[in-house]
PDB file of C-alpha atoms and ligand atoms in Angstrom:
ATOM      1  CA  MET A 615     -24.337  -0.391  34.872  1.00 74.00           C
ATOM      2  CA  THR A 616     -25.161  -4.061  34.428  1.00 90.00           C
ATOM      3  CA  VAL A 617     -24.352  -6.286  31.523  1.00 95.00           C
ATOM      4  CA  THR A 618     -27.097  -6.978  29.021  1.00 97.00           C
ATOM      5  CA  SER A 619     -28.988 -10.259  29.237  1.00 97.00           C
ATOM      6  CA  ASP A 620     -29.538 -10.326  25.457  1.00 98.00           C
ATOM      7  CA  PRO A 621     -28.039 -13.654  24.291  1.00 98.00           C
ATOM      8  CA  VAL A 622     -27.716 -12.492  20.667  1.00 98.00           C
ATOM      9  CA  ALA A 623     -25.604  -9.517  21.738  1.00 98.00           C
ATOM     10  CA  LEU A 624     -23.587 -11.577  24.209  1.00 98.00           C
ATOM     11  CA  ASN A 625     -22.772 -14.346  21.716  1.00 98.00           C
ATOM     12  CA  ASP A 626     -20.764 -12.128  19.375  1.00 98.00           C
ATOM     13  CA  TRP A 627     -17.203 -10.831  19.128  1.00 98.00           C
ATOM     14  CA  TYR A 628     -16.339  -7.181  19.777  1.00 98.00           C
ATOM     15  CA  VAL A 629     -13.238  -5.053  19.553  1.00 98.00           C
ATOM     16  CA  VAL A 630     -12.325  -3.560  22.935  1.00 98.00           C
ATOM     17  CA  THR A 631      -9.085  -1.817  22.006  1.00 98.00           C
ATOM     18  CA  PHE A 632      -6.514  -1.246  19.303  1.00 98.00           C
ATOM     19  CA  GLU A 633      -3.384  -3.200  20.230  1.00 98.00           C
ATOM     20  CA  ASP A 634      -0.893  -0.384  19.840  1.00 97.00           C
ATOM     21  CA  GLU A 635      -2.992   1.901  21.998  1.00 96.00           C
ATOM     22  CA  ILE A 636      -1.862   0.178  25.190  1.00 98.00           C
ATOM     23  CA  ALA A 637       1.826   0.174  26.078  1.00 98.00           C
ATOM     24  CA  PRO A 638       3.309  -2.942  27.724  1.00 98.00           C
ATOM     25  CA  GLY A 639       2.628  -2.735  31.451  1.00 98.00           C
ATOM     26  CA  ALA A 640      -0.318  -0.359  30.985  1.00 98.00           C
ATOM     27  CA  THR A 641      -4.041  -0.866  31.551  1.00 98.00           C
ATOM     28  CA  GLN A 642      -7.241   0.595  30.141  1.00 98.00           C
ATOM     29  CA  THR A 643     -10.770   0.584  31.483  1.00 98.00           C
ATOM     30  CA  THR A 644     -13.683   0.362  29.110  1.00 98.00           C
ATOM     31  CA  ARG A 645     -17.232  -0.963  28.895  1.00 98.00           C
ATOM     32  CA  LEU A 646     -18.866  -3.505  26.606  1.00 98.00           C
ATOM     33  CA  LEU A 647     -22.615  -4.261  26.483  1.00 98.00           C
ATOM     34  CA  GLY A 648     -23.037  -2.626  29.895  1.00 98.00           C
ATOM     35  CA  GLN A 649     -20.173  -4.618  31.452  1.00 98.00           C
ATOM     36  CA  ASP A 650     -17.151  -2.759  32.858  1.00 98.00           C
ATOM     37  CA  ILE A 651     -13.927  -4.232  31.495  1.00 98.00           C
ATOM     38  CA  LEU A 652     -10.287  -3.859  32.468  1.00 98.00           C
ATOM     39  CA  VAL A 653      -7.786  -4.418  29.657  1.00 98.00           C
ATOM     40  CA  VAL A 654      -4.235  -5.228  30.762  1.00 98.00           C
ATOM     41  CA  ARG A 655      -1.150  -5.510  28.576  1.00 98.00           C
ATOM     42  CA  ASP A 656       1.622  -7.292  30.420  1.00 98.00           C
ATOM     43  CA  LEU A 657       5.330  -6.703  29.986  1.00 97.00           C
ATOM     44  CA  GLU A 658       5.494  -9.620  27.496  1.00 98.00           C
ATOM     45  CA  ARG A 659       3.024  -7.605  25.382  1.00 97.00           C
ATOM     46  CA  GLU A 660       0.197 -10.128  25.914  1.00 98.00           C
ATOM     47  CA  PHE A 661      -3.362  -8.952  26.592  1.00 98.00           C
ATOM     48  CA  HIS A 662      -5.697  -9.964  29.425  1.00 98.00           C
ATOM     49  CA  CYS A 663      -9.244  -8.742  29.984  1.00 98.00           C
ATOM     50  CA  PHE A 664     -11.232  -8.823  33.201  1.00 98.00           C
ATOM     51  CA  LEU A 665     -14.894  -8.299  34.012  1.00 98.00           C
ATOM     52  CA  VAL A 666     -15.029  -5.662  36.750  1.00 97.00           C
ATOM     53  CA  GLU A 667     -18.024  -6.104  39.047  1.00 95.00           C
ATOM     54  CA  GLU A 668     -19.643  -3.321  41.049  1.00 92.00           C
ATOM     55  CA  ASP A 669     -17.874  -4.445  44.246  1.00 94.00           C
ATOM     56  CA  GLY A 670     -14.539  -4.116  42.417  1.00 94.00           C
ATOM     57  CA  SER A 671     -13.938  -7.851  42.057  1.00 97.00           C
ATOM     58  CA  LYS A 672     -12.389  -9.013  38.805  1.00 98.00           C
ATOM     59  CA  THR A 673     -12.961 -12.171  36.777  1.00 97.00           C
ATOM     60  CA  PRO A 674     -10.931 -13.061  33.678  1.00 98.00           C
ATOM     61  CA  VAL A 675     -12.788 -12.847  30.369  1.00 97.00           C
ATOM     62  CA  PRO A 676     -12.673 -16.418  29.073  1.00 89.00           C
ATOM     63  CA  GLN A 677     -12.302 -15.696  25.369  1.00 97.00           C
ATOM     64  CA  LEU A 678      -9.888 -13.124  23.968  1.00 98.00           C
ATOM     65  CA  LYS A 679      -8.313 -12.996  20.530  1.00 98.00           C
ATOM     66  CA  ARG A 680      -5.946 -10.636  18.730  1.00 98.00           C
ATOM     67  CA  ARG A 681      -6.856 -10.069  15.114  1.00 98.00           C
ATOM     68  CA  TYR A 682      -6.387  -7.378  12.479  1.00 98.00           C
ATOM     69  CA  GLY A 683      -4.386  -5.288  14.990  1.00 98.00           C
ATOM     70  CA  PHE A 684      -7.231  -5.183  17.513  1.00 98.00           C
ATOM     71  CA  VAL A 685      -8.136  -7.033  20.723  1.00 98.00           C
ATOM     72  CA  TRP A 686     -11.474  -8.872  20.518  1.00 98.00           C
ATOM     73  CA  ILE A 687     -13.505 -10.441  23.299  1.00 98.00           C
ATOM     74  CA  THR A 688     -16.867 -12.074  23.748  1.00 98.00           C
ATOM     75  CA  LEU A 689     -19.003 -12.113  26.874  1.00 98.00           C
ATOM     76  CA  GLY A 690     -20.994 -15.133  25.687  1.00 97.00           C
ATOM     77  CA  ALA A 691     -20.442 -18.321  23.725  1.00 97.00           C
ATOM     78  CA  PRO A 692     -20.329 -17.516  20.011  1.00 96.00           C
ATOM     79  CA  THR A 693     -20.887 -20.320  17.544  1.00 93.00           C
ATOM     80  CA  HIS A 694     -18.780 -18.485  14.960  1.00 95.00           C
ATOM     81  CA  ASP A 695     -15.315 -17.008  14.786  1.00 97.00           C
ATOM     82  CA  ILE A 696     -14.432 -13.328  14.340  1.00 98.00           C
ATOM     83  CA  ILE A 697     -15.401 -12.330  10.809  1.00 97.00           C
ATOM     84  CA  ASP A 698     -12.958 -13.197   8.052  1.00 97.00           C
ATOM     85  CA  ILE A 699     -11.438 -10.278   6.131  1.00 98.00           C
ATOM     86  CA  PRO A 700      -9.119 -11.987   3.635  1.00 97.00           C
ATOM     87  CA  GLN A 701      -7.746  -8.682   2.314  1.00 96.00           C
ATOM     88  CA  PHE A 702      -5.696  -8.344   5.503  1.00 97.00           C
ATOM     89  CA  LYS A 703      -3.445 -11.072   4.094  1.00 95.00           C
ATOM     90  CA  GLU A 704      -3.073  -9.533   0.622  1.00 92.00           C
ATOM     91  CA  GLU A 705       0.234  -8.082  -0.491  1.00 90.00           C
ATOM     92  CA  GLY A 706       0.572  -4.412  -1.335  1.00 90.00           C
ATOM     93  CA  ARG A 707      -1.996  -2.954   1.029  1.00 93.00           C
ATOM     94  CA  THR A 708      -1.152  -0.515   3.781  1.00 91.00           C
ATOM     95  CA  PHE A 709      -3.048  -0.780   7.047  1.00 94.00           C
ATOM     96  CA  PHE A 710      -4.126   2.399   8.767  1.00 93.00           C
ATOM     97  CA  HIS A 711      -5.760   2.625  12.149  1.00 95.00           C
ATOM     98  CA  ARG A 712      -8.024   5.623  11.699  1.00 94.00           C
ATOM     99  CA  GLY A 713      -8.484   6.085  15.421  1.00 94.00           C
ATOM    100  CA  ARG A 714     -11.410   5.672  17.734  1.00 96.00           C
ATOM    101  CA  ILE A 715     -14.239   8.100  18.164  1.00 97.00           C
ATOM    102  CA  GLY A 716     -16.950   7.964  20.805  1.00 98.00           C
ATOM    103  CA  VAL A 717     -20.538   8.528  19.707  1.00 98.00           C
ATOM    104  CA  PRO A 718     -23.421   9.051  22.171  1.00 98.00           C
ATOM    105  CA  SER A 719     -25.812   6.866  20.189  1.00 98.00           C
ATOM    106  CA  SER A 720     -26.445   3.207  19.482  1.00 98.00           C
ATOM    107  CA  GLY A 721     -23.866   1.333  17.450  1.00 98.00           C
ATOM    108  CA  GLN A 722     -26.565   0.447  14.945  1.00 98.00           C
ATOM    109  CA  ARG A 723     -27.178   4.145  14.205  1.00 97.00           C
ATOM    110  CA  VAL A 724     -23.487   4.455  13.301  1.00 98.00           C
ATOM    111  CA  ILE A 725     -23.534   1.387  11.064  1.00 97.00           C
ATOM    112  CA  GLU A 726     -26.689   2.483   9.261  1.00 96.00           C
ATOM    113  CA  ASN A 727     -25.324   5.970   8.664  1.00 95.00           C
ATOM    114  CA  PHE A 728     -22.109   4.557   7.202  1.00 95.00           C
ATOM    115  CA  PHE A 729     -23.822   2.848   4.260  1.00 91.00           C
ATOM    116  CA  ASP A 730     -26.542   5.430   3.729  1.00 89.00           C
ATOM    117  CA  LEU A 731     -25.839   6.852   0.257  1.00 87.00           C
ATOM    118  CA  ALA A 732     -28.499   9.528   0.507  1.00 86.00           C
ATOM    119  CA  HIS A 733     -26.659  11.500   3.183  1.00 88.00           C
ATOM    120  CA  PHE A 734     -23.478  12.157   1.179  1.00 88.00           C
ATOM    121  CA  SER A 735     -24.736  15.241  -0.607  1.00 88.00           C
ATOM    122  CA  PHE A 736     -26.208  16.918   2.438  1.00 89.00           C
ATOM    123  CA  VAL A 737     -23.758  15.933   5.171  1.00 92.00           C
ATOM    124  CA  HIS A 738     -20.493  15.729   3.195  1.00 92.00           C
ATOM    125  CA  THR A 739     -21.155  18.510   0.706  1.00 90.00           C
ATOM    126  CA  GLY A 740     -18.092  19.181  -1.421  1.00 89.00           C
ATOM    127  CA  THR A 741     -16.287  15.928  -0.664  1.00 90.00           C
ATOM    128  CA  LEU A 742     -18.404  12.770  -0.789  1.00 89.00           C
ATOM    129  CA  GLY A 743     -21.373  14.509  -2.397  1.00 86.00           C
ATOM    130  CA  GLY A 744     -22.830  17.712  -3.764  1.00 83.00           C
ATOM    131  CA  TYR A 745     -26.246  19.316  -4.086  1.00 80.00           C
ATOM    132  CA  GLU A 746     -26.178  18.987  -7.910  1.00 77.00           C
ATOM    133  CA  SER A 747     -25.618  15.225  -7.734  1.00 76.00           C
ATOM    134  CA  ALA A 748     -27.789  14.119  -4.853  1.00 74.00           C
ATOM    135  CA  GLU A 749     -29.638  11.400  -6.736  1.00 81.00           C
ATOM    136  CA  VAL A 750     -28.938   7.870  -5.534  1.00 82.00           C
ATOM    137  CA  GLN A 751     -28.593   5.323  -8.344  1.00 86.00           C
ATOM    138  CA  ARG A 752     -30.127   1.894  -7.972  1.00 87.00           C
ATOM    139  CA  TYR A 753     -28.124  -0.777  -6.205  1.00 90.00           C
ATOM    140  CA  SER A 754     -28.988  -4.212  -4.921  1.00 93.00           C
ATOM    141  CA  VAL A 755     -29.209  -5.631  -1.447  1.00 94.00           C
ATOM    142  CA  GLN A 756     -28.157  -9.237  -0.952  1.00 96.00           C
ATOM    143  CA  LEU A 757     -27.994 -11.744   1.862  1.00 96.00           C
ATOM    144  CA  ARG A 758     -24.855 -13.876   1.780  1.00 97.00           C
ATOM    145  CA  GLU A 759     -23.301 -16.625   3.918  1.00 94.00           C
ATOM    146  CA  GLU A 760     -26.720 -18.216   4.492  1.00 93.00           C
ATOM    147  CA  GLY A 761     -28.178 -14.916   5.602  1.00 93.00           C
ATOM    148  CA  ARG A 762     -25.513 -14.125   8.177  1.00 94.00           C
ATOM    149  CA  GLU A 763     -24.151 -11.228   6.097  1.00 97.00           C
ATOM    150  CA  LEU A 764     -25.954  -8.307   4.511  1.00 97.00           C
ATOM    151  CA  TRP A 765     -24.427  -6.678   1.418  1.00 97.00           C
ATOM    152  CA  ALA A 766     -25.352  -3.604  -0.628  1.00 95.00           C
ATOM    153  CA  VAL A 767     -23.670  -4.073  -3.989  1.00 95.00           C
ATOM    154  CA  GLY A 768     -23.338  -2.112  -7.198  1.00 93.00           C
ATOM    155  CA  CYS A 769     -23.567   1.236  -5.423  1.00 92.00           C
ATOM    156  CA  SER A 770     -22.346   4.246  -7.354  1.00 89.00           C
ATOM    157  CA  PHE A 771     -22.154   7.883  -6.435  1.00 88.00           C
ATOM    158  CA  TYR A 772     -20.683  10.997  -8.001  1.00 88.00           C
ATOM    159  CA  GLN A 773     -18.277  12.549  -5.511  1.00 89.00           C
ATOM    160  CA  PRO A 774     -16.468  15.911  -5.787  1.00 90.00           C
ATOM    161  CA  LYS A 775     -13.551  14.630  -3.684  1.00 89.00           C
ATOM    162  CA  PRO A 776     -13.921  10.900  -3.103  1.00 85.00           C
ATOM    163  CA  SER A 777     -10.798  10.428  -0.984  1.00 83.00           C
ATOM    164  CA  VAL A 778      -7.674  12.104   0.234  1.00 82.00           C
ATOM    165  CA  ALA A 779      -5.868  10.673  -2.822  1.00 77.00           C
ATOM    166  CA  ALA A 780      -8.362  12.171  -5.296  1.00 81.00           C
ATOM    167  CA  SER A 781      -7.378  15.308  -7.163  1.00 83.00           C
ATOM    168  CA  THR A 782     -10.567  15.372  -9.247  1.00 89.00           C
ATOM    169  CA  SER A 783     -14.199  14.445  -8.863  1.00 91.00           C
ATOM    170  CA  ALA A 784     -15.230  10.930  -9.840  1.00 87.00           C
ATOM    171  CA  THR A 785     -18.084   8.484  -9.828  1.00 90.00           C
ATOM    172  CA  ILE A 786     -17.158   5.946  -7.201  1.00 88.00           C
ATOM    173  CA  TYR A 787     -18.330   2.348  -7.287  1.00 91.00           C
ATOM    174  CA  THR A 788     -18.712   0.648  -3.945  1.00 94.00           C
ATOM    175  CA  ASP A 789     -19.990  -2.425  -2.172  1.00 96.00           C
ATOM    176  CA  TYR A 790     -20.905  -2.435   1.497  1.00 97.00           C
ATOM    177  CA  ARG A 791     -20.589  -5.524   3.659  1.00 98.00           C
ATOM    178  CA  ILE A 792     -22.366  -5.827   7.008  1.00 98.00           C
ATOM    179  CA  PRO A 793     -21.118  -9.142   8.427  1.00 97.00           C
ATOM    180  CA  SER A 794     -22.358  -8.503  11.951  1.00 96.00           C
ATOM    181  CA  PRO A 795     -24.726  -5.956  13.520  1.00 98.00           C
ATOM    182  CA  PHE A 796     -21.768  -3.830  14.706  1.00 98.00           C
ATOM    183  CA  ILE A 797     -19.317  -4.196  11.815  1.00 98.00           C
ATOM    184  CA  THR A 798     -19.367  -2.702   8.353  1.00 98.00           C
ATOM    185  CA  ILE A 799     -16.783  -2.651   5.576  1.00 98.00           C
ATOM    186  CA  LEU A 800     -16.753  -0.483   2.471  1.00 97.00           C
ATOM    187  CA  TYR A 801     -15.091  -1.885  -0.660  1.00 97.00           C
ATOM    188  CA  LYS A 802     -14.288   1.077  -2.851  1.00 92.00           C
ATOM    189  CA  ASP A 803     -12.552   1.371  -6.232  1.00 86.00           C
ATOM    190  CA  SER A 804      -8.901   2.144  -5.706  1.00 85.00           C
ATOM    191  CA  LEU A 805      -7.840   5.333  -7.471  1.00 77.00           C
ATOM    192  CA  ILE A 806      -4.228   4.157  -7.399  1.00 82.00           C
ATOM    193  CA  LYS A 807      -4.663   0.563  -8.572  1.00 86.00           C
ATOM    194  CA  PRO A 808      -7.461   0.173 -11.128  1.00 87.00           C
ATOM    195  CA  GLY A 809      -9.497  -2.995 -10.730  1.00 89.00           C
ATOM    196  CA  GLN A 810      -8.686  -3.288  -7.044  1.00 91.00           C
ATOM    197  CA  LYS A 811     -10.733  -2.226  -4.054  1.00 93.00           C
ATOM    198  CA  ASP A 812      -9.653  -0.225  -1.051  1.00 93.00           C
ATOM    199  CA  LEU A 813     -11.260  -1.226   2.236  1.00 96.00           C
ATOM    200  CA  ILE A 814     -12.557   1.056   4.930  1.00 96.00           C
ATOM    201  CA  GLY A 815     -14.099  -0.597   7.943  1.00 98.00           C
ATOM    202  CA  LEU A 816     -15.785   0.202  11.201  1.00 98.00           C
ATOM    203  CA  PHE A 817     -15.599  -2.040  14.248  1.00 98.00           C
ATOM    204  CA  VAL A 818     -18.147  -0.616  16.654  1.00 98.00           C
ATOM    205  CA  GLN A 819     -17.820  -1.303  20.380  1.00 98.00           C
ATOM    206  CA  PRO A 820     -21.245  -0.814  21.989  1.00 98.00           C
ATOM    207  CA  HIS A 821     -20.651   0.424  25.548  1.00 98.00           C
ATOM    208  CA  ASP A 822     -24.354   0.392  26.288  1.00 98.00           C
ATOM    209  CA  GLU A 823     -27.503   0.771  24.209  1.00 98.00           C
ATOM    210  CA  GLU A 824     -26.963   4.481  23.573  1.00 98.00           C
ATOM    211  CA  HIS A 825     -23.178   4.916  23.615  1.00 98.00           C
ATOM    212  CA  CYS A 826     -20.475   3.378  21.488  1.00 98.00           C
ATOM    213  CA  THR A 827     -16.918   3.783  20.317  1.00 98.00           C
ATOM    214  CA  VAL A 828     -16.122   3.469  16.642  1.00 98.00           C
ATOM    215  CA  GLN A 829     -12.763   1.930  15.774  1.00 98.00           C
ATOM    216  CA  SER A 830     -11.928   2.436  12.128  1.00 97.00           C
ATOM    217  CA  PHE A 831      -9.318   0.978   9.820  1.00 97.00           C
ATOM    218  CA  ALA A 832      -8.363   1.289   6.193  1.00 94.00           C
ATOM    219  CA  LEU A 833      -6.513  -1.140   3.927  1.00 95.00           C
ATOM    220  CA  LEU A 834      -5.374   1.016   1.042  1.00 91.00           C
ATOM    221  CA  PHE A 835      -3.178   0.762  -2.011  1.00 88.00           C
ATOM    222  CA  ASP A 836      -2.669   4.500  -1.613  1.00 70.00           C
ATOM    223  CA  THR A 837       0.689   5.050   0.041  1.00 65.00           C
ATOM    224  CA  GLY A 838       1.319   8.509  -1.355  1.00 77.00           C
ATOM    225  CA  ASN A 839      -0.351  10.364   1.480  1.00 80.00           C
ATOM    226  CA  SER A 840       0.876  10.889   4.992  1.00 85.00           C
ATOM    227  CA  ILE A 841      -1.021   9.270   7.839  1.00 86.00           C
ATOM    228  CA  THR A 842      -1.742  12.758   9.137  1.00 90.00           C
ATOM    229  CA  HIS A 843      -3.305  13.742   5.828  1.00 88.00           C
ATOM    230  CA  LEU A 844      -5.457  10.580   5.737  1.00 87.00           C
ATOM    231  CA  LEU A 845      -6.574  11.088   9.313  1.00 91.00           C
ATOM    232  CA  HIS A 846      -7.483  14.726   8.757  1.00 93.00           C
ATOM    233  CA  PHE A 847      -9.693  13.774   5.804  1.00 91.00           C
ATOM    234  CA  TYR A 848     -11.372  10.961   7.761  1.00 93.00           C
ATOM    235  CA  HIS A 849     -11.896  13.062  10.866  1.00 94.00           C
ATOM    236  CA  GLU A 850     -13.443  15.886   8.852  1.00 94.00           C
ATOM    237  CA  ILE A 851     -15.884  13.371   7.332  1.00 95.00           C
ATOM    238  CA  PHE A 852     -16.642  11.550  10.576  1.00 95.00           C
ATOM    239  CA  MET A 853     -17.229  14.725  12.563  1.00 96.00           C
ATOM    240  CA  GLN A 854     -19.874  15.668   9.992  1.00 96.00           C
ATOM    241  CA  ASP A 855     -21.483  12.245  10.515  1.00 96.00           C
ATOM    242  CA  ARG A 856     -21.223  12.548  14.291  1.00 96.00           C
ATOM    243  CA  ALA A 857     -23.039  15.890  14.247  1.00 96.00           C
ATOM    244  CA  ILE A 858     -25.969  14.147  12.510  1.00 95.00           C
ATOM    245  CA  LEU A 859     -25.833  10.980  14.616  1.00 96.00           C
ATOM    246  CA  ILE A 860     -26.167  12.792  17.927  1.00 96.00           C
ATOM    247  CA  GLN A 861     -29.378  14.435  16.662  1.00 95.00           C
ATOM    248  CA  GLN A 862     -31.110  11.206  15.645  1.00 94.00           C
ATOM    249  CA  MET A 863     -33.935  10.129  17.939  1.00 94.00           C
ATOM    250  CA  PRO A 864     -34.577   7.675  19.336  1.00 95.00           C
ATOM    251  CA  LYS A 865     -30.943   6.787  19.930  1.00 97.00           C
ATOM    252  CA  LYS A 866     -31.781   3.106  19.698  1.00 97.00           C
ATOM    253  CA  LEU A 867     -32.440   2.118  16.090  1.00 96.00           C
ATOM    254  CA  PRO A 868     -36.120   1.502  15.300  1.00 93.00           C
ATOM    255  CA  VAL A 869     -36.567  -1.836  13.562  1.00 91.00           C
ATOM    256  CA  HIS A 870     -40.071  -1.091  12.400  1.00 84.00           C
ATOM    257  CA  ALA A 871     -39.399   0.985   9.317  1.00 64.00           C
ATOM    258  CA  ARG A 872     -42.656   2.923   9.435  1.00 63.00           C
ATOM    259  CA  ARG A 873     -41.417   4.902  12.430  1.00 57.00           C
ATOM    260  CA  GLU A 874     -39.165   6.816  10.012  1.00 62.00           C
ATOM    261  CA  ILE A 875     -40.197   7.432   6.425  1.00 62.00           C
ATOM    262  CA  PRO A 876     -38.129   5.321   4.020  1.00 61.00           C
ATOM    263  CA  THR A 877     -37.484   6.309   0.399  1.00 65.00           C
ATOM    264  CA  ILE A 878     -36.134   4.320  -2.549  1.00 60.00           C
ATOM    265  CA  SER A 879     -32.555   5.262  -1.684  1.00 66.00           C
ATOM    266  CA  ASP A 880     -33.016   3.666   1.729  1.00 81.00           C
ATOM    267  CA  ALA A 881     -33.152   0.071   0.452  1.00 87.00           C
ATOM    268  CA  SER A 882     -30.048  -0.912   2.399  1.00 89.00           C
ATOM    269  CA  SER A 883     -31.276   0.799   5.547  1.00 91.00           C
ATOM    270  CA  VAL A 884     -34.632  -0.969   5.364  1.00 90.00           C
ATOM    271  CA  ALA A 885     -32.845  -4.255   4.720  1.00 93.00           C
ATOM    272  CA  TYR A 886     -30.482  -3.676   7.676  1.00 95.00           C
ATOM    273  CA  ARG A 887     -33.385  -3.052  10.038  1.00 94.00           C
ATOM    274  CA  ARG A 888     -35.230  -6.153   8.825  1.00 94.00           C
ATOM    275  CA  TRP A 889     -32.055  -8.232   9.067  1.00 96.00           C
ATOM    276  CA  LEU A 890     -31.519  -7.001  12.651  1.00 97.00           C
ATOM    277  CA  ASP A 891     -35.149  -7.734  13.460  1.00 95.00           C
ATOM    278  CA  ARG A 892     -34.859 -11.329  12.192  1.00 95.00           C
ATOM    279  CA  SER A 893     -31.598 -11.856  14.112  1.00 96.00           C
ATOM    280  CA  GLY A 894     -33.515 -11.617  17.385  1.00 96.00           C
ATOM    281  CA  LEU A 895     -31.138  -8.931  18.669  1.00 98.00           C
ATOM    282  CA  GLU A 896     -32.673  -6.670  21.299  1.00 97.00           C
ATOM    283  CA  PHE A 897     -29.665  -4.647  22.443  1.00 98.00           C
ATOM    284  CA  GLY A 898     -29.541  -1.139  20.930  1.00 98.00           C
ATOM    285  CA  LEU A 899     -32.795  -1.594  19.030  1.00 98.00           C
ATOM    286  CA  ASP A 900     -36.100   0.189  19.522  1.00 96.00           C
ATOM    287  CA  ARG A 901     -38.728  -2.476  18.988  1.00 93.00           C
ATOM    288  CA  THR A 902     -41.637  -0.224  19.857  1.00 89.00           C
ATOM    289  CA  ALA A 903     -44.446  -0.823  17.378  1.00 75.00           C
ATOM    290  CA  GLU A 904     -45.895   2.244  15.747  1.00 59.00           C
TER     291      GLU A 904
HETATM  292 FE1  LIG B1355     -21.138  10.026   6.328  1.00 60.44          FE
END
């Protein structure tokens, strides 16, 4: 496996592990953008990453940062920092690492699925959606930060069981932020603290163009549920998504929308594909014209 030559993919930041996953003195092997990586945590709890070449030689990764509880690296020369998530500094929120799950598909397929409202009723029937309430209400798609970020705002959806904390059905109001091709964050009305938003985010690590690992976190005001309970709810939901994701073909995300038939509820999906197209990214995308 050789590293991609796509400069847009190389010049970005990616999570390669969750800090607490590696004990001091332990190592982990992984892959990013086709490049084999060795992650080392020394006995002083510091992290070091190495590029592992096919002959076994190792070169230190020049840029590594620890942020939000994760280890981030870049294989290129980004002109921007890791995305800012100011809610990590807010009082009163509890951070949950929701684990990592491997998906044999492109990272972009995972991101697109995450903010696709139309799938709730058919994939998460009885929790995030139901057959009687499948209609997607209008929402708006916006470019922010001079076009670097894509947002879907004003989304609403009737959900039979919107979260592990929910004892009744509710219409949930959400915004979705896509600040990089492989990161998405959901801002969702808190059921515990009215007027505030809970955050659920995905940091996707693309191993190659058709395999990725999804690291997920939540920043919640809900502290009344055990971590086990939260994880069981999330894993039930994500396994339903994963069953759909592994069926989607091609595994690389088509950027030319006509290859799959869009409907009105797909405004954010169409916008994501166009935004990816304009970014010049090649990695993980199917640019085949119809
Ligand atoms: Fe889903």
